[in-house]
Amino acid sequence: DFFQGRFDGDDELLMLVHGQVSAQMARVFNARMQRVAQDFAQQHLADQRLPQAEREGYTLLLALRSWEFEAFAHMRR
């Protein structure tokens, strides 16, 4: 249900980025993503003082894992 939307609103974003990085850098990016999630959670708490009419429900999804699109696996040299 979440991914069936178009993510084309001014306040929406869906992004998929692929690249090859070291395991060490993957851990660095994990830490950065954890900080973004913490920022989001802290803002949620701060905005609780606003009237309900001024708040909108948002869901933030962050993910990182070693993964290869199956259709590309047979192209690997």
JSON list of C-alpha atoms in Angstrom, two decimals:
[
{"chain": "A", "resi": 1, "resn": "ASP", "atom": "CA", "xyz": [0.00, 0.00, 0.00]},
{"chain": "A", "resi": 2, "resn": "PHE", "atom": "CA", "xyz": [2.80, 2.42, 0.94]},
{"chain": "A", "resi": 3, "resn": "PHE", "atom": "CA", "xyz": [4.60, 2.00, -2.39]},
{"chain": "A", "resi": 4, "resn": "GLN", "atom": "CA", "xyz": [1.48, 2.26, -4.54]},
{"chain": "A", "resi": 5, "resn": "GLY", "atom": "CA", "xyz": [1.51, 6.05, -4.34]},
{"chain": "A", "resi": 6, "resn": "ARG", "atom": "CA", "xyz": [3.28, 8.07, -7.01]},
{"chain": "A", "resi": 7, "resn": "PHE", "atom": "CA", "xyz": [5.58, 9.98, -4.61]},
{"chain": "A", "resi": 8, "resn": "ASP", "atom": "CA", "xyz": [5.18, 13.05, -6.79]},
{"chain": "A", "resi": 9, "resn": "GLY", "atom": "CA", "xyz": [3.96, 15.56, -4.20]},
{"chain": "A", "resi": 10, "resn": "ASP", "atom": "CA", "xyz": [6.11, 18.52, -3.18]},
{"chain": "A", "resi": 11, "resn": "ASP", "atom": "CA", "xyz": [6.65, 16.86, 0.20]},
{"chain": "A", "resi": 12, "resn": "GLU", "atom": "CA", "xyz": [7.21, 13.30, -1.09]},
{"chain": "A", "resi": 13, "resn": "LEU", "atom": "CA", "xyz": [10.30, 11.48, -2.29]},
{"chain": "A", "resi": 14, "resn": "LEU", "atom": "CA", "xyz": [11.10, 7.98, -3.45]},
{"chain": "A", "resi": 15, "resn": "MET", "atom": "CA", "xyz": [14.71, 7.37, -4.35]},
{"chain": "A", "resi": 16, "resn": "LEU", "atom": "CA", "xyz": [16.75, 4.27, -5.10]},
{"chain": "A", "resi": 17, "resn": "VAL", "atom": "CA", "xyz": [20.49, 4.66, -5.48]},
{"chain": "A", "resi": 18, "resn": "HIS", "atom": "CA", "xyz": [22.83, 1.80, -6.32]},
{"chain": "A", "resi": 19, "resn": "GLY", "atom": "CA", "xyz": [26.60, 1.80, -6.05]},
{"chain": "A", "resi": 20, "resn": "GLN", "atom": "CA", "xyz": [29.58, -0.17, -4.90]},
{"chain": "A", "resi": 21, "resn": "VAL", "atom": "CA", "xyz": [31.16, 0.90, -1.61]},
{"chain": "A", "resi": 22, "resn": "SER", "atom": "CA", "xyz": [33.31, -0.78, 0.99]},
{"chain": "A", "resi": 23, "resn": "ALA", "atom": "CA", "xyz": [31.80, -2.50, 4.00]},
{"chain": "A", "resi": 24, "resn": "GLN", "atom": "CA", "xyz": [33.36, 0.23, 6.14]},
{"chain": "A", "resi": 25, "resn": "MET", "atom": "CA", "xyz": [31.56, 2.96, 4.17]},
{"chain": "A", "resi": 26, "resn": "ALA", "atom": "CA", "xyz": [28.30, 0.99, 4.39]},
{"chain": "A", "resi": 27, "resn": "ARG", "atom": "CA", "xyz": [28.65, 1.17, 8.18]},
{"chain": "A", "resi": 28, "resn": "VAL", "atom": "CA", "xyz": [29.24, 4.95, 7.91]},
{"chain": "A", "resi": 29, "resn": "PHE", "atom": "CA", "xyz": [26.08, 5.34, 5.82]},
{"chain": "A", "resi": 30, "resn": "ASN", "atom": "CA", "xyz": [24.15, 3.21, 8.33]},
{"chain": "A", "resi": 31, "resn": "ALA", "atom": "CA", "xyz": [25.19, 5.61, 11.10]},
{"chain": "A", "resi": 32, "resn": "ARG", "atom": "CA", "xyz": [24.13, 8.60, 8.98]},
{"chain": "A", "resi": 33, "resn": "MET", "atom": "CA", "xyz": [20.75, 7.02, 8.28]},
{"chain": "A", "resi": 34, "resn": "GLN", "atom": "CA", "xyz": [20.28, 6.36, 12.00]},
{"chain": "A", "resi": 35, "resn": "ARG", "atom": "CA", "xyz": [20.88, 10.07, 12.64]},
{"chain": "A", "resi": 36, "resn": "VAL", "atom": "CA", "xyz": [18.28, 11.01, 10.02]},
{"chain": "A", "resi": 37, "resn": "ALA", "atom": "CA", "xyz": [15.78, 8.64, 11.66]},
{"chain": "A", "resi": 38, "resn": "GLN", "atom": "CA", "xyz": [16.56, 10.17, 15.06]},
{"chain": "A", "resi": 39, "resn": "ASP", "atom": "CA", "xyz": [16.07, 13.68, 13.63]},
{"chain": "A", "resi": 40, "resn": "PHE", "atom": "CA", "xyz": [12.70, 12.62, 12.25]},
{"chain": "A", "resi": 41, "resn": "ALA", "atom": "CA", "xyz": [11.64, 11.11, 15.59]},
{"chain": "A", "resi": 42, "resn": "GLN", "atom": "CA", "xyz": [12.77, 14.21, 17.50]},
{"chain": "A", "resi": 43, "resn": "GLN", "atom": "CA", "xyz": [10.85, 16.48, 15.12]},
{"chain": "A", "resi": 44, "resn": "HIS", "atom": "CA", "xyz": [7.77, 14.33, 15.62]},
{"chain": "A", "resi": 45, "resn": "LEU", "atom": "CA", "xyz": [8.04, 14.90, 19.36]},
{"chain": "A", "resi": 46, "resn": "ALA", "atom": "CA", "xyz": [8.67, 18.64, 18.95]},
{"chain": "A", "resi": 47, "resn": "ASP", "atom": "CA", "xyz": [5.69, 19.05, 16.62]},
{"chain": "A", "resi": 48, "resn": "GLN", "atom": "CA", "xyz": [3.31, 17.48, 19.13]},
{"chain": "A", "resi": 49, "resn": "ARG", "atom": "CA", "xyz": [2.86, 20.99, 20.53]},
{"chain": "A", "resi": 50, "resn": "LEU", "atom": "CA", "xyz": [1.29, 22.10, 17.22]},
{"chain": "A", "resi": 51, "resn": "PRO", "atom": "CA", "xyz": [-2.45, 21.79, 16.67]},
{"chain": "A", "resi": 52, "resn": "GLN", "atom": "CA", "xyz": [-3.50, 18.55, 14.99]},
{"chain": "A", "resi": 53, "resn": "ALA", "atom": "CA", "xyz": [-4.67, 20.52, 11.94]},
{"chain": "A", "resi": 54, "resn": "GLU", "atom": "CA", "xyz": [-1.08, 21.67, 11.33]},
{"chain": "A", "resi": 55, "resn": "ARG", "atom": "CA", "xyz": [0.41, 18.17, 11.46]},
{"chain": "A", "resi": 56, "resn": "GLU", "atom": "CA", "xyz": [0.38, 15.52, 8.74]},
{"chain": "A", "resi": 57, "resn": "GLY", "atom": "CA", "xyz": [1.25, 11.85, 9.09]},
{"chain": "A", "resi": 58, "resn": "TYR", "atom": "CA", "xyz": [4.46, 10.87, 7.29]},
{"chain": "A", "resi": 59, "resn": "THR", "atom": "CA", "xyz": [6.37, 7.61, 7.11]},
{"chain": "A", "resi": 60, "resn": "LEU", "atom": "CA", "xyz": [10.14, 7.59, 6.67]},
{"chain": "A", "resi": 61, "resn": "LEU", "atom": "CA", "xyz": [11.74, 4.44, 5.29]},
{"chain": "A", "resi": 62, "resn": "LEU", "atom": "CA", "xyz": [15.50, 4.06, 5.10]},
{"chain": "A", "resi": 63, "resn": "ALA", "atom": "CA", "xyz": [17.19, 0.86, 4.01]},
{"chain": "A", "resi": 64, "resn": "LEU", "atom": "CA", "xyz": [20.66, -0.28, 3.04]},
{"chain": "A", "resi": 65, "resn": "ARG", "atom": "CA", "xyz": [21.83, -3.79, 2.25]},
{"chain": "A", "resi": 66, "resn": "SER", "atom": "CA", "xyz": [24.05, -5.67, -0.14]},
{"chain": "A", "resi": 67, "resn": "TRP", "atom": "CA", "xyz": [21.70, -6.63, -2.95]},
{"chain": "A", "resi": 68, "resn": "GLU", "atom": "CA", "xyz": [21.77, -7.20, -6.70]},
{"chain": "A", "resi": 69, "resn": "PHE", "atom": "CA", "xyz": [18.80, -6.98, -9.03]},
{"chain": "A", "resi": 70, "resn": "GLU", "atom": "CA", "xyz": [18.22, -10.57, -10.15]},
{"chain": "A", "resi": 71, "resn": "ALA", "atom": "CA", "xyz": [17.87, -9.60, -13.81]},
{"chain": "A", "resi": 72, "resn": "PHE", "atom": "CA", "xyz": [21.42, -8.19, -13.70]},
{"chain": "A", "resi": 73, "resn": "ALA", "atom": "CA", "xyz": [22.99, -11.20, -11.98]},
{"chain": "A", "resi": 74, "resn": "HIS", "atom": "CA", "xyz": [23.45, -13.13, -15.24]},
{"chain": "A", "resi": 75, "resn": "MET", "atom": "CA", "xyz": [25.28, -10.13, -16.78]},
{"chain": "A", "resi": 76, "resn": "ARG", "atom": "CA", "xyz": [28.00, -10.20, -14.13]},
{"chain": "A", "resi": 77, "resn": "ARG", "atom": "CA", "xyz": [31.41, -10.89, -15.67]}
]
